[in-house]
Short mmCIF file of C-alpha atoms in Angstrom, two decimals:
data_model
loop_
_atom_site.label_atom_id
_atom_site.label_comp_id
_atom_site.label_asym_id
_atom_site.label_seq_id
_atom_site.Cartn_x
_atom_site.Cartn_y
_atom_site.Cartn_z
CA UNK Q 1 -1.62 -13.81 24.51
CA UNK Q 2 -2.00 -10.12 25.18
CA UNK Q 3 -5.56 -8.68 23.23
CA UNK Q 4 -5.05 -5.08 22.62
CA UNK Q 5 -8.82 -2.14 21.18
CA UNK Q 6 -7.12 -0.73 18.32
CA UNK Q 7 -8.74 3.14 19.17
CA UNK Q 8 -9.23 3.60 15.19
CA UNK Q 9 -7.73 7.77 15.45
CA UNK Q 10 -4.49 6.26 15.74
CA UNK Q 11 -4.28 4.55 12.98
CA UNK Q 12 -4.74 7.19 10.84
CA UNK Q 13 -1.88 10.19 11.27
CA UNK Q 14 -4.35 12.74 11.37
CA UNK Q 15 -6.55 13.96 14.04
CA UNK Q 16 -9.78 13.32 13.38
CA UNK Q 17 -11.44 15.61 16.53
CA UNK Q 18 -12.71 18.23 14.85
CA UNK Q 19 -14.51 15.93 11.97
CA UNK Q 20 -17.93 16.17 12.09
CA UNK Q 21 -17.94 12.38 10.55
CA UNK Q 22 -15.34 10.35 9.22
CA UNK Q 23 -15.38 7.57 6.28
CA UNK Q 24 -16.82 4.58 7.07
CA UNK Q 25 -14.57 2.67 4.61
CA UNK Q 26 -11.98 0.57 7.18
CA UNK Q 27 -8.66 1.03 6.29
CA UNK Q 28 -6.57 -1.52 5.11
CA UNK Q 29 -4.21 -3.54 7.91
CA UNK Q 30 -1.36 -5.43 6.55
CA UNK Q 31 0.91 -7.29 8.70
CA UNK Q 32 2.94 -10.57 8.41
CA UNK Q 33 0.17 -11.80 10.86
CA UNK Q 34 -3.13 -11.13 8.78
CA UNK Q 35 -4.30 -8.19 6.13
CA UNK Q 36 -7.54 -6.05 7.08
CA UNK Q 37 -9.73 -4.87 4.48
CA UNK Q 38 -7.69 -5.02 1.97
CA UNK Q 39 -8.74 -2.84 -0.99
CA UNK Q 40 -7.02 -4.60 -4.02
CA UNK Q 41 -7.88 -7.86 -5.23
CA UNK Q 42 -5.67 -10.59 -4.61
CA UNK Q 43 -5.02 -13.82 -5.99
CA UNK Q 44 -6.91 -17.11 -4.37
CA UNK Q 45 -4.35 -19.12 -1.95
CA UNK Q 46 -4.43 -22.16 -0.50
CA UNK Q 47 -5.50 -22.55 3.32
CA UNK Q 48 -2.07 -22.60 4.59
CA UNK Q 49 0.04 -20.41 6.88
CA UNK Q 50 4.21 -20.25 5.73
CA UNK Q 51 6.15 -20.92 8.92
CA UNK Q 52 9.57 -19.21 9.23
CA UNK Q 53 12.05 -20.76 11.70
CA UNK Q 54 15.91 -20.42 12.32
CA UNK Q 55 16.97 -23.28 9.75
CA UNK Q 56 13.45 -24.23 7.61
CA UNK Q 57 10.60 -22.55 5.76
CA UNK Q 58 7.39 -24.73 5.76
CA UNK Q 59 4.10 -25.08 5.12
CA UNK Q 60 1.45 -25.38 7.01
CA UNK Q 61 -1.89 -26.84 5.40
CA UNK Q 62 -4.61 -25.78 8.72
CA UNK Q 63 -6.98 -28.53 7.01
CA UNK Q 64 -5.06 -31.87 7.29
CA UNK Q 65 -2.51 -30.11 9.65
CA UNK Q 66 0.72 -31.48 8.21
CA UNK Q 67 3.87 -29.63 6.70
CA UNK Q 68 5.95 -29.58 3.57
CA UNK Q 69 9.01 -28.10 3.52
CA UNK Q 70 9.92 -24.89 1.04
CA UNK Q 71 13.18 -24.42 1.93
CA UNK Q 72 16.41 -24.99 4.89
CA UNK Q 73 19.68 -23.15 5.37
CA UNK Q 74 20.89 -23.91 8.62
CA UNK Q 75 23.16 -20.72 8.85
CA UNK Q 76 19.83 -18.87 7.97
CA UNK Q 77 17.07 -17.58 10.85
CA UNK Q 78 14.51 -16.35 8.56
CA UNK Q 79 11.92 -13.36 9.75
CA UNK Q 80 9.71 -12.25 6.73
CA UNK Q 81 8.16 -13.20 3.46
CA UNK Q 82 6.46 -11.77 0.61
CA UNK Q 83 4.85 -12.67 -2.18
CA UNK Q 84 6.52 -11.22 -5.60
CA UNK Q 85 4.35 -9.69 -8.64
CA UNK Q 86 3.91 -13.05 -10.51
CA UNK Q 87 2.87 -14.92 -7.69
CA UNK Q 88 5.15 -17.54 -8.55
CA UNK Q 89 7.86 -17.02 -6.23
CA UNK Q 90 7.99 -15.56 -2.54
CA UNK Q 91 11.42 -13.56 -1.00
CA UNK Q 92 12.17 -14.27 2.24
CA UNK Q 93 14.63 -12.17 4.65
CA UNK Q 94 17.24 -14.47 6.36
CA UNK Q 95 19.84 -13.22 8.80
CA UNK Q 96 22.95 -15.21 8.80
CA UNK Q 97 22.75 -17.21 12.11
CA UNK Q 98 27.35 -17.45 12.23
CA UNK Q 99 29.75 -15.21 11.38
CA UNK Q 100 30.65 -11.67 12.57
CA UNK Q 101 28.15 -10.19 14.80
CA UNK Q 102 26.46 -7.46 12.72
CA UNK Q 103 26.18 -8.85 9.25
CA UNK Q 104 23.30 -7.51 6.52
CA UNK Q 105 20.51 -9.37 6.56
CA UNK Q 106 19.94 -11.21 3.24
CA UNK Q 107 16.67 -11.23 0.62
CA UNK Q 108 16.09 -14.83 -1.18
CA UNK Q 109 13.59 -15.75 -3.79
CA UNK Q 110 12.68 -18.86 -3.74
CA UNK Q 111 10.69 -20.40 -6.52
CA UNK Q 112 6.97 -21.85 -4.95
CA UNK Q 113 6.71 -24.30 -7.25
CA UNK Q 114 10.21 -26.54 -6.96
CA UNK Q 115 12.39 -24.22 -3.93
CA UNK Q 116 14.80 -23.47 -5.88
CA UNK Q 117 16.78 -20.40 -4.89
CA UNK Q 118 16.67 -17.72 -7.65
CA UNK Q 119 18.24 -15.22 -6.23
CA UNK Q 120 19.78 -13.38 -3.28
CA UNK Q 121 20.19 -9.92 -2.77
CA UNK Q 122 22.22 -7.96 0.01
CA UNK Q 123 19.33 -6.37 2.38
CA UNK Q 124 21.96 -3.02 2.93
CA UNK Q 125 21.72 -1.10 5.82
CA UNK Q 126 19.73 -4.43 7.44
CA UNK Q 127 21.44 -5.73 10.56
CA UNK Q 128 19.24 -8.62 12.57
CA UNK Q 129 16.06 -8.37 10.31
CA UNK Q 130 13.22 -9.10 12.27
CA UNK Q 131 10.69 -9.19 9.60
CA UNK Q 132 9.67 -8.41 6.22
CA UNK Q 133 6.64 -6.83 5.05
CA UNK Q 134 5.11 -5.45 1.72
CA UNK Q 135 2.87 -2.87 1.09
CA UNK Q 136 2.01 -2.29 -2.07
CA UNK Q 137 5.41 -1.71 -4.51
CA UNK Q 138 7.57 -1.29 -0.89
CA UNK Q 139 8.59 -3.66 1.36
CA UNK Q 140 8.94 -2.55 5.04
CA UNK Q 141 11.98 -3.95 6.90
CA UNK Q 142 12.54 -4.15 10.19
CA UNK Q 143 16.29 -3.61 11.09
CA UNK Q 144 16.63 -4.19 14.71
CA UNK Q 145 20.01 -4.28 15.15
CA UNK Q 146 20.20 -0.34 13.75
CA UNK Q 147 16.77 0.29 15.24
CA UNK Q 148 15.27 1.61 11.86
CA UNK Q 149 12.56 0.74 9.37
CA UNK Q 150 14.16 0.39 6.17
CA UNK Q 151 11.86 0.67 2.67
CA UNK Q 152 13.24 -1.35 -0.53
CA UNK Q 153 11.64 -0.91 -4.01
CA UNK Q 154 9.67 -4.45 -4.10
CA UNK Q 155 11.18 -5.46 -7.44
CA UNK Q 156 14.73 -4.67 -7.53
CA UNK Q 157 15.00 -4.28 -3.68
CA UNK Q 158 17.25 -1.35 -3.40
CA UNK Q 159 16.78 0.93 -0.55
CA UNK Q 160 14.75 4.06 -0.92
CA UNK Q 161 14.93 5.22 2.51
CA UNK Q 162 15.48 4.64 5.84
CA UNK Q 163 13.66 5.22 9.48
CA UNK Q 164 15.98 5.71 11.88
CA UNK Q 165 14.25 6.87 14.80
CA UNK Q 166 14.94 3.99 17.59
CA UNK Q 167 17.56 2.51 19.20
CA UNK Q 168 19.12 -1.03 19.29
CA UNK Q 169 18.35 -1.84 22.55
CA UNK Q 170 14.41 -0.80 21.58
CA UNK Q 171 14.85 -3.74 20.14
CA UNK Q 172 12.15 -3.34 17.32
CA UNK Q 173 11.01 -6.35 16.11
CA UNK Q 174 7.68 -6.30 14.42
CA UNK Q 175 5.92 -4.03 11.49
CA UNK Q 176 2.36 -3.87 10.44
CA UNK Q 177 1.18 -0.91 8.03
CA UNK Q 178 -1.91 1.24 7.23
CA UNK Q 179 -2.21 3.87 4.29
CA UNK Q 180 -0.89 6.77 6.35
CA UNK Q 181 0.87 5.14 10.07
CA UNK Q 182 3.26 2.02 10.43
CA UNK Q 183 2.47 0.56 13.57
CA UNK Q 184 6.66 -0.94 15.56
CA UNK Q 185 5.87 -2.93 18.26
CA UNK Q 186 9.24 -2.13 20.92
CA UNK Q 187 9.85 -5.47 22.36
CA UNK Q 188 11.85 -3.85 25.78
CA UNK Q 189 14.24 -7.05 26.35
CA UNK Q 190 12.48 -7.62 29.77
CA UNK Q 191 14.14 -4.03 30.82
CA UNK Q 192 10.48 -2.88 30.58
CA UNK Q 193 7.11 -3.93 28.76
CA UNK Q 194 6.46 -3.67 25.36
CA UNK Q 195 4.47 -1.10 23.30
CA UNK Q 196 3.47 -0.48 19.65
CA UNK Q 197 4.63 3.00 18.46
CA UNK Q 198 2.82 4.47 15.47
CA UNK Q 199 4.37 6.75 12.87
CA UNK Q 200 3.42 8.17 9.59
CA UNK Q 201 4.67 6.19 6.99
CA UNK Q 202 5.34 9.17 4.52
CA UNK Q 203 7.20 10.88 7.13
CA UNK Q 204 8.82 10.70 11.02
CA UNK Q 205 6.15 11.69 13.25
CA UNK Q 206 4.58 10.65 15.58
CA UNK Q 207 0.35 9.93 15.68
CA UNK Q 208 0.66 7.96 18.65
CA UNK Q 209 1.41 4.68 20.91
CA UNK Q 210 -0.07 1.67 22.92
CA UNK Q 211 1.82 1.22 25.77
CA UNK Q 212 2.49 -2.14 27.91
CA UNK Q 213 1.14 -4.62 25.50
CA UNK Q 214 2.96 -7.74 26.88
CA UNK Q 215 6.49 -8.15 27.89
CA UNK Q 216 9.34 -9.48 25.60
CA UNK Q 217 6.37 -9.06 22.97
CA UNK Q 218 5.85 -10.24 19.07
CA UNK Q 219 3.61 -10.13 15.95
CA UNK Q 220 0.48 -7.80 15.22
CA UNK Q 221 -2.61 -9.21 14.32
CA UNK Q 222 -6.25 -7.26 13.43
CA UNK Q 223 -8.79 -8.77 14.59
CA UNK Q 224 -12.55 -8.01 15.01
CA UNK Q 225 -11.28 -4.41 15.88
CA UNK Q 226 -8.72 -5.14 17.86
CA UNK Q 227 -5.23 -5.48 17.67
CA UNK Q 228 -3.54 -9.04 18.98
CA UNK Q 229 0.91 -9.77 19.76
CA UNK Q 230 1.82 -12.91 21.28
CA UNK Q 231 3.31 -12.19 24.61
CA UNK Q 232 6.62 -14.41 24.03
CA UNK Q 233 8.96 -15.48 21.22
CA UNK Q 234 7.50 -16.31 18.26
CA UNK Q 235 4.70 -15.80 15.07
CA UNK Q 236 1.32 -15.07 15.68
CA UNK Q 237 -1.64 -15.46 12.67
CA UNK Q 238 -5.50 -15.03 12.79
CA UNK Q 239 -7.47 -16.60 10.15
CA UNK Q 240 -10.86 -16.96 9.96
CA UNK Q 241 -10.97 -16.40 13.47
CA UNK Q 242 -8.52 -18.96 15.10
CA UNK Q 243 -5.09 -17.65 16.32
CA UNK Q 244 -2.51 -19.80 15.25
CA UNK Q 245 1.09 -19.06 17.59
CA UNK Q 246 4.29 -21.24 18.17
CA UNK Q 247 5.48 -22.78 21.49
CA UNK Q 248 8.90 -23.65 22.07
CA UNK Q 249 10.28 -25.37 25.23
CA UNK Q 250 13.02 -22.75 27.34
CA UNK Q 251 16.56 -22.93 25.71
CA UNK Q 252 19.83 -20.95 25.93
CA UNK Q 253 19.77 -18.72 22.56
CA UNK Q 254 23.43 -21.05 21.21
CA UNK Q 255 20.43 -24.04 21.12
CA UNK Q 256 18.39 -22.54 19.17
CA UNK Q 257 18.69 -24.26 16.39
CA UNK Q 258 18.67 -27.21 18.35
CA UNK Q 259 14.30 -26.97 19.31
CA UNK Q 260 11.51 -28.11 17.82
CA UNK Q 261 8.58 -25.82 18.57
CA UNK Q 262 4.69 -26.99 18.93
CA UNK Q 263 1.74 -24.98 16.83
CA UNK Q 264 -0.95 -23.96 18.82
CA UNK Q 265 -4.57 -23.50 17.63
CA UNK Q 266 -6.63 -21.38 19.18
CA UNK Q 267 -10.23 -20.25 18.99
CA UNK Q 268 -10.05 -16.00 19.56
CA UNK Q 269 -14.15 -15.82 20.30
CA UNK Q 270 -14.49 -18.62 23.26
CA UNK Q 271 -10.88 -18.87 24.25
CA UNK Q 272 -10.57 -22.52 23.99
CA UNK Q 273 -7.66 -24.35 22.50
CA UNK Q 274 -8.49 -26.39 19.47
CA UNK Q 275 -5.29 -28.13 19.39
CA UNK Q 276 -1.41 -28.74 19.60
CA UNK Q 277 1.25 -29.72 17.03
CA UNK Q 278 4.69 -30.94 17.39
CA UNK Q 279 6.10 -29.37 14.26
CA UNK Q 280 9.09 -30.87 12.60
CA UNK Q 281 11.02 -26.94 13.12
CA UNK Q 282 14.41 -27.79 13.32
CA UNK Q 283 14.96 -24.02 14.74
CA UNK Q 284 13.17 -21.58 17.13
CA UNK Q 285 9.74 -21.12 15.22
CA UNK Q 286 10.74 -16.92 14.60
CA UNK Q 287 7.15 -15.89 12.05
CA UNK Q 288 4.21 -17.41 10.85
CA UNK Q 289 2.66 -15.53 7.91
CA UNK Q 290 -0.88 -16.02 6.81
CA UNK Q 291 -2.60 -16.29 3.51
CA UNK Q 292 -3.79 -13.26 2.59
CA UNK Q 293 -1.07 -11.75 3.32
CA UNK Q 294 0.93 -13.98 0.86
CA UNK Q 295 -1.14 -13.79 -1.54
CA UNK Q 296 -0.34 -12.10 -4.77
CA UNK Q 297 -1.73 -9.15 -6.23
CA UNK Q 298 -3.96 -9.84 -8.88
CA UNK Q 299 -3.69 -7.88 -12.11
CA UNK Q 300 -6.17 -4.95 -12.50
CA UNK Q 301 -8.80 -4.41 -14.73
CA UNK Q 302 -10.15 -1.09 -16.40
CA UNK Q 303 -13.54 0.28 -16.83
CA UNK Q 304 -14.82 -0.25 -20.54
CA UNK Q 305 -15.06 3.16 -22.32
CA UNK Q 306 -18.38 2.27 -22.93
CA UNK Q 307 -19.63 1.74 -19.47
CA UNK Q 308 -19.14 6.22 -19.97
CA UNK Q 309 -21.12 6.56 -22.71
CA UNK Q 310 -23.87 7.27 -20.79
CA UNK Q 311 -26.24 10.67 -20.85
CA UNK Q 312 -25.55 13.37 -18.02
CA UNK Q 313 -28.11 13.44 -15.69
CA UNK Q 314 -29.17 10.03 -16.29
CA UNK Q 315 -29.79 7.41 -13.91
CA UNK Q 316 -26.93 4.91 -13.60
CA UNK Q 317 -28.10 1.72 -14.94
CA UNK Q 318 -27.59 -1.39 -13.27
CA UNK Q 319 -23.41 -1.83 -14.15
CA UNK Q 320 -21.36 -4.71 -13.01
CA UNK Q 321 -18.95 -3.06 -10.07
CA UNK Q 322 -15.96 -2.80 -12.31
CA UNK Q 323 -17.39 -0.26 -14.69
CA UNK Q 324 -17.63 1.42 -11.62
CA UNK Q 325 -14.53 1.38 -9.56
CA UNK Q 326 -11.09 -0.55 -9.88
CA UNK Q 327 -8.44 -0.83 -7.55
CA UNK Q 328 -4.85 -0.59 -8.79
CA UNK Q 329 -3.96 -1.42 -4.90
CA UNK Q 330 -1.39 0.67 -2.70
CA UNK Q 331 1.25 2.85 -4.68
CA UNK Q 332 4.19 4.71 -2.31
CA UNK Q 333 3.23 8.47 -2.86
CA UNK Q 334 5.99 9.88 0.15
CA UNK Q 335 8.46 11.94 -2.63
CA UNK Q 336 5.24 13.28 -4.47
CA UNK Q 337 3.48 14.04 -0.84
CA UNK Q 338 6.67 16.26 0.64
CA UNK Q 339 7.35 17.75 -3.00
CA UNK Q 340 3.46 18.78 -3.12
CA UNK Q 341 3.97 20.60 0.63
CA UNK Q 342 7.20 21.93 -0.51
CA UNK Q 343 6.04 23.40 -3.22
CA UNK Q 344 2.84 24.09 -3.54
CA UNK Q 345 2.18 27.87 -1.31
CA UNK Q 346 -0.74 28.85 -3.46
CA UNK Q 347 -4.45 29.64 -2.95
CA UNK Q 348 -5.52 27.77 -6.57
CA UNK Q 349 -6.72 24.53 -5.87
CA UNK Q 350 -5.63 22.59 -8.84
CA UNK Q 351 -1.93 22.59 -10.79
CA UNK Q 352 -2.07 20.98 -14.16
CA UNK Q 353 0.95 19.29 -14.77
CA UNK Q 354 -0.75 19.06 -18.44
CA UNK Q 355 -4.35 19.21 -19.49
CA UNK Q 356 -5.42 17.26 -22.75
CA UNK Q 357 -6.66 19.57 -25.16
CA UNK Q 358 -8.83 18.50 -27.61
CA UNK Q 359 -9.56 18.86 -31.07
CA UNK Q 360 -7.19 21.73 -31.11
CA UNK Q 361 -7.74 23.04 -34.18
CA UNK Q 362 -10.64 20.99 -34.69
CA UNK Q 363 -8.61 18.13 -36.08
CA UNK Q 364 -5.88 16.84 -33.31
CA UNK Q 365 -5.86 16.50 -29.75
CA UNK Q 366 -2.85 17.85 -28.15
CA UNK Q 367 -1.26 18.13 -24.89
CA UNK Q 368 0.52 20.62 -22.96
CA UNK Q 369 3.07 20.07 -20.96
CA UNK Q 370 3.21 23.16 -18.13
CA UNK Q 371 6.35 24.28 -16.71
CA UNK Q 372 4.89 22.86 -13.35
CA UNK Q 373 5.56 19.05 -14.93
CA UNK Q 374 9.26 19.51 -15.41
CA UNK Q 375 9.47 20.23 -10.89
CA UNK Q 376 7.27 17.62 -10.92
CA UNK Q 377 8.41 14.85 -13.24
CA UNK Q 378 11.35 13.10 -11.18
CA UNK Q 379 8.87 12.55 -8.20
CA UNK Q 380 5.66 11.20 -10.40
CA UNK Q 381 7.01 9.34 -12.90
CA UNK Q 382 8.56 6.42 -10.90
CA UNK Q 383 4.73 5.97 -9.66
CA UNK Q 384 2.87 5.88 -12.63
CA UNK Q 385 5.39 3.78 -14.70
CA UNK Q 386 4.57 1.39 -11.55
CA UNK Q 387 0.95 1.88 -11.88
CA UNK Q 388 0.31 1.98 -15.86
CA UNK Q 389 3.63 0.39 -17.21
CA UNK Q 390 3.65 -2.34 -15.10
CA UNK Q 391 0.64 -2.81 -12.97
CA UNK Q 392 -1.27 -2.19 -16.02
CA UNK Q 393 1.17 -4.25 -17.87
CA UNK Q 394 1.24 -0.64 -20.83
CA UNK Q 395 5.18 -0.37 -21.21
CA UNK Q 396 6.84 2.98 -21.33
CA UNK Q 397 4.22 3.78 -24.40
CA UNK Q 398 1.83 4.51 -21.59
CA UNK Q 399 3.61 7.83 -21.75
CA UNK Q 400 2.19 8.34 -25.12
CA UNK Q 401 -1.50 8.09 -23.39
CA UNK Q 402 -1.52 10.40 -20.49
CA UNK Q 403 -3.87 13.21 -21.63
CA UNK Q 404 -4.26 15.21 -18.13
CA UNK Q 405 -2.26 15.05 -15.29
CA UNK Q 406 -3.45 17.35 -12.24
CA UNK Q 407 -2.56 17.75 -8.74
CA UNK Q 408 -6.36 19.01 -7.17
CA UNK Q 409 -5.82 20.36 -3.72
CA UNK Q 410 -9.42 20.62 -1.81
CA UNK Q 411 -9.34 23.53 0.96
CA UNK Q 412 -10.18 23.04 4.25
CA UNK Q 413 -14.04 23.19 4.90
CA UNK Q 414 -14.69 22.56 1.38
CA UNK Q 415 -17.18 20.01 -0.81
CA UNK Q 416 -17.30 19.48 -4.10
CA UNK Q 417 -21.02 19.44 -5.50
CA UNK Q 418 -22.32 16.37 -6.84
CA UNK Q 419 -22.09 16.08 -10.47
CA UNK Q 420 -21.08 14.23 -13.73
CA UNK Q 421 -18.16 15.00 -15.45
CA UNK Q 422 -18.66 15.71 -19.22
CA UNK Q 423 -16.53 16.86 -22.41
CA UNK Q 424 -14.25 14.67 -24.49
CA UNK Q 425 -12.15 13.51 -21.61
CA UNK Q 426 -14.74 12.05 -19.69
CA UNK Q 427 -16.11 9.97 -22.48
CA UNK Q 428 -12.40 8.81 -24.16
CA UNK Q 429 -10.22 8.45 -21.31
CA UNK Q 430 -10.21 6.51 -18.66
CA UNK Q 431 -9.82 8.34 -14.90
CA UNK Q 432 -7.38 7.92 -12.40
CA UNK Q 433 -7.55 8.75 -8.57
CA UNK Q 434 -4.10 8.89 -7.03
CA UNK Q 435 -4.44 10.50 -3.36
CA UNK Q 436 -1.74 12.10 -1.66
CA UNK Q 437 -3.35 13.29 1.01
CA UNK Q 438 -6.00 12.29 2.36
CA UNK Q 439 -7.90 13.26 6.19
CA UNK Q 440 -9.77 10.83 7.57
CA UNK Q 441 -12.93 13.44 7.11
CA UNK Q 442 -13.38 13.56 3.54
CA UNK Q 443 -15.74 11.42 1.99
CA UNK Q 444 -16.07 10.19 -1.43
CA UNK Q 445 -19.25 8.95 -2.88
CA UNK Q 446 -21.14 7.94 -5.27
CA UNK Q 447 -24.92 7.10 -6.94
CA UNK Q 448 -25.00 3.61 -6.61
CA UNK Q 449 -28.53 1.95 -7.63
CA UNK Q 450 -31.20 1.84 -5.51
CA UNK Q 451 -32.24 -1.44 -4.16
CA UNK Q 452 -35.84 -2.34 -4.41
CA UNK Q 453 -38.32 -0.82 -2.08
CA UNK Q 454 -35.02 1.75 -0.82
CA UNK Q 455 -36.52 5.28 0.27
CA UNK Q 456 -35.26 8.36 -1.20
CA UNK Q 457 -34.66 9.62 -4.65
CA UNK Q 458 -30.29 8.79 -5.10
CA UNK Q 459 -29.15 6.52 -2.55
CA UNK Q 460 -25.17 7.31 -2.36
CA UNK Q 461 -22.33 5.06 -1.65
CA UNK Q 462 -18.86 5.71 -0.43
CA UNK Q 463 -16.13 5.06 -2.67
CA UNK Q 464 -12.52 4.01 -0.12
CA UNK Q 465 -10.29 6.82 -1.04
CA UNK Q 466 -7.00 6.29 1.25
CA UNK Q 467 -3.76 8.05 1.33
CA UNK Q 468 -1.84 5.53 -1.91
CA UNK Q 469 -4.43 3.91 -3.00
CA UNK Q 470 -4.95 4.00 -6.45
CA UNK Q 471 -8.19 3.35 -8.13
CA UNK Q 472 -9.81 3.92 -11.39
CA UNK Q 473 -13.81 5.59 -11.47
CA UNK Q 474 -16.46 6.36 -13.88
CA UNK Q 475 -16.43 9.43 -13.84
CA UNK Q 476 -19.34 9.88 -15.98
CA UNK Q 477 -21.86 8.56 -12.53
CA UNK Q 478 -23.16 11.77 -10.26
CA UNK Q 479 -20.24 11.56 -7.94
CA UNK Q 480 -19.31 13.82 -4.79
CA UNK Q 481 -17.16 14.98 -2.51
CA UNK Q 482 -17.74 15.86 0.98
CA UNK Q 483 -15.31 17.74 3.83
CA UNK Q 484 -16.41 18.24 7.56
CA UNK Q 485 -13.21 19.15 9.17
CA UNK Q 486 -10.27 21.94 9.00
CA UNK Q 487 -7.92 20.10 6.92
CA UNK Q 488 -6.85 19.80 3.24
CA UNK Q 489 -6.71 17.40 0.45
CA UNK Q 490 -4.60 16.80 -2.24
CA UNK Q 491 -5.20 14.19 -5.39
CA UNK Q 492 -3.24 13.45 -8.17
CA UNK Q 493 -5.52 13.01 -11.67
CA UNK Q 494 -4.53 11.06 -14.16
CA UNK Q 495 -6.99 10.90 -17.65
CA UNK Q 496 -5.37 7.98 -19.55
CA UNK Q 497 -6.54 7.18 -23.25
CA UNK Q 498 -6.93 4.31 -24.94
CA UNK Q 499 -4.62 5.42 -27.46
CA UNK Q 500 -1.46 8.39 -28.19
CA UNK Q 501 -1.82 11.48 -27.83
CA UNK Q 502 -1.85 13.39 -31.76
CA UNK Q 503 0.71 15.39 -29.98
CA UNK Q 504 2.27 17.42 -27.03
CA UNK Q 505 3.66 21.30 -27.09
CA UNK Q 506 6.25 22.53 -24.14
CA UNK Q 507 5.01 25.94 -22.78
CA UNK Q 508 7.57 28.35 -21.54
CA UNK Q 509 8.04 29.19 -17.62
CA UNK Q 510 5.62 32.83 -17.34
CA UNK Q 511 3.31 32.12 -19.75
CA UNK Q 512 -0.03 32.83 -18.95
CA UNK Q 513 -2.10 31.22 -21.89
CA UNK Q 514 -1.12 28.20 -23.29
CA UNK Q 515 -3.23 29.50 -26.64
CA UNK Q 516 -0.62 31.68 -26.64
CA UNK Q 517 1.82 31.32 -30.11
CA UNK Q 518 5.07 33.22 -28.26
CA UNK Q 519 5.27 30.73 -25.05
CA UNK Q 520 5.58 27.79 -26.71
CA UNK Q 521 9.28 26.45 -27.35
CA UNK Q 522 10.19 26.40 -31.46
CA UNK Q 523 7.88 29.36 -31.65
CA UNK Q 524 4.53 28.03 -32.91
CA UNK Q 525 2.37 25.31 -30.75
CA UNK Q 526 2.39 23.61 -34.24
CA UNK Q 527 6.04 23.22 -34.05
CA UNK Q 528 6.82 21.51 -31.35
CA UNK Q 529 6.42 18.07 -30.11
CA UNK Q 530 7.85 18.01 -26.84
CA UNK Q 531 8.09 14.29 -24.96
CA UNK Q 532 8.09 13.52 -21.77
#
């Protein structure tokens, strides 16, 4: 087993050499072998591993050292799994073991309570699939036969895009994910040492490589700042400071369905082997899934608006964490990120897609659709539907509650000084941040309750601010943003009301002011009630 020091800059798609200081919040790291520093709350799961073999899905209880069968299909090689949204089923990636070569792999959804197969979906464009890793609303699948990482929607399992950057002979077999990068393990097929290549998750640019990480290596786990990979066939998972990996007797490829593998537990701190357990795998052990990775995302909450009814300038009172920041988990910002880079060429620091106009005419709450909304809505609405319609369970009605949608750009070297938001939108709407382009030099922090005996007038706490990791924040608490490098930051900011807006008006392109009645479609603002 090879152990590698994970050089932190390589886990980001942005250069940090020019940063005066960097974020102290670790990046999330998600792989089948374990989820480290995950920012999104997850439902608790039993301490059991999922073993994926050439014919079986097996649960292994790490306390009783016993196994139980979830699914058996003699013609399937199971190589990847992820939890469905509700946590009642699991989706596995299966590659047919017989038949014509280069058959597409399958997604198979299995009920956790009964083991019944709920659906089978062809994994379009995935050949000889070796792993499937869920990150937020996307599933990243290793298509070894075509040398690509294919990305699928987690609900429909439809193909969204492909990263076809490798060759079949590279034999890519493992992927791990951070907010901005993919770490892809190249097996080497015994012609060369294995290596890890690091690629931007939202594009195709290389962010670095880790050469010579063993021979014929599989799996990527994170432990105490290091990456671990198994220097042989089989899977690896790290749980509670213990590495679990499989051992199989030497065999020819055609006999891989007939062997039974042994599971080994190794204490990482001491290097001591704890035990070996022969298991009825009925085939080669391919992957081991960690309990934290298989956990379902917990439904996000919201910050009570009453928590925002504090006087401007008042010291933050002791309040529960859920009244300061609530994580919604990761969401795919790839399309929005690309559109921002292509269309936003001006020097202004913000781009209103639509702002809310409180008490317009002193009686109603209006919102205005700027022409930019029409340019961005195709990329924005799927993202907003995912966050507010599905995760918060608001359905399509959330669109009538959107008060403000704004793209905010922080220029190179710029800071946002300490401030508290005020006014109608700050006290009557929920404030959400969806980071789109976030360099490591950015630090977003807010004032926290000072501990007893702690020196200084104010104590600050950094808010996790990672690309694609959406969250709600209490913007009535004093906060600030510092930038210590020559980079830009782009964030999508959304204000969501508890109820619908009174009216929506649509501004014609080229208007200089939203108060100019001639700018509105239909002649006047009052005569137009537009829809999204």
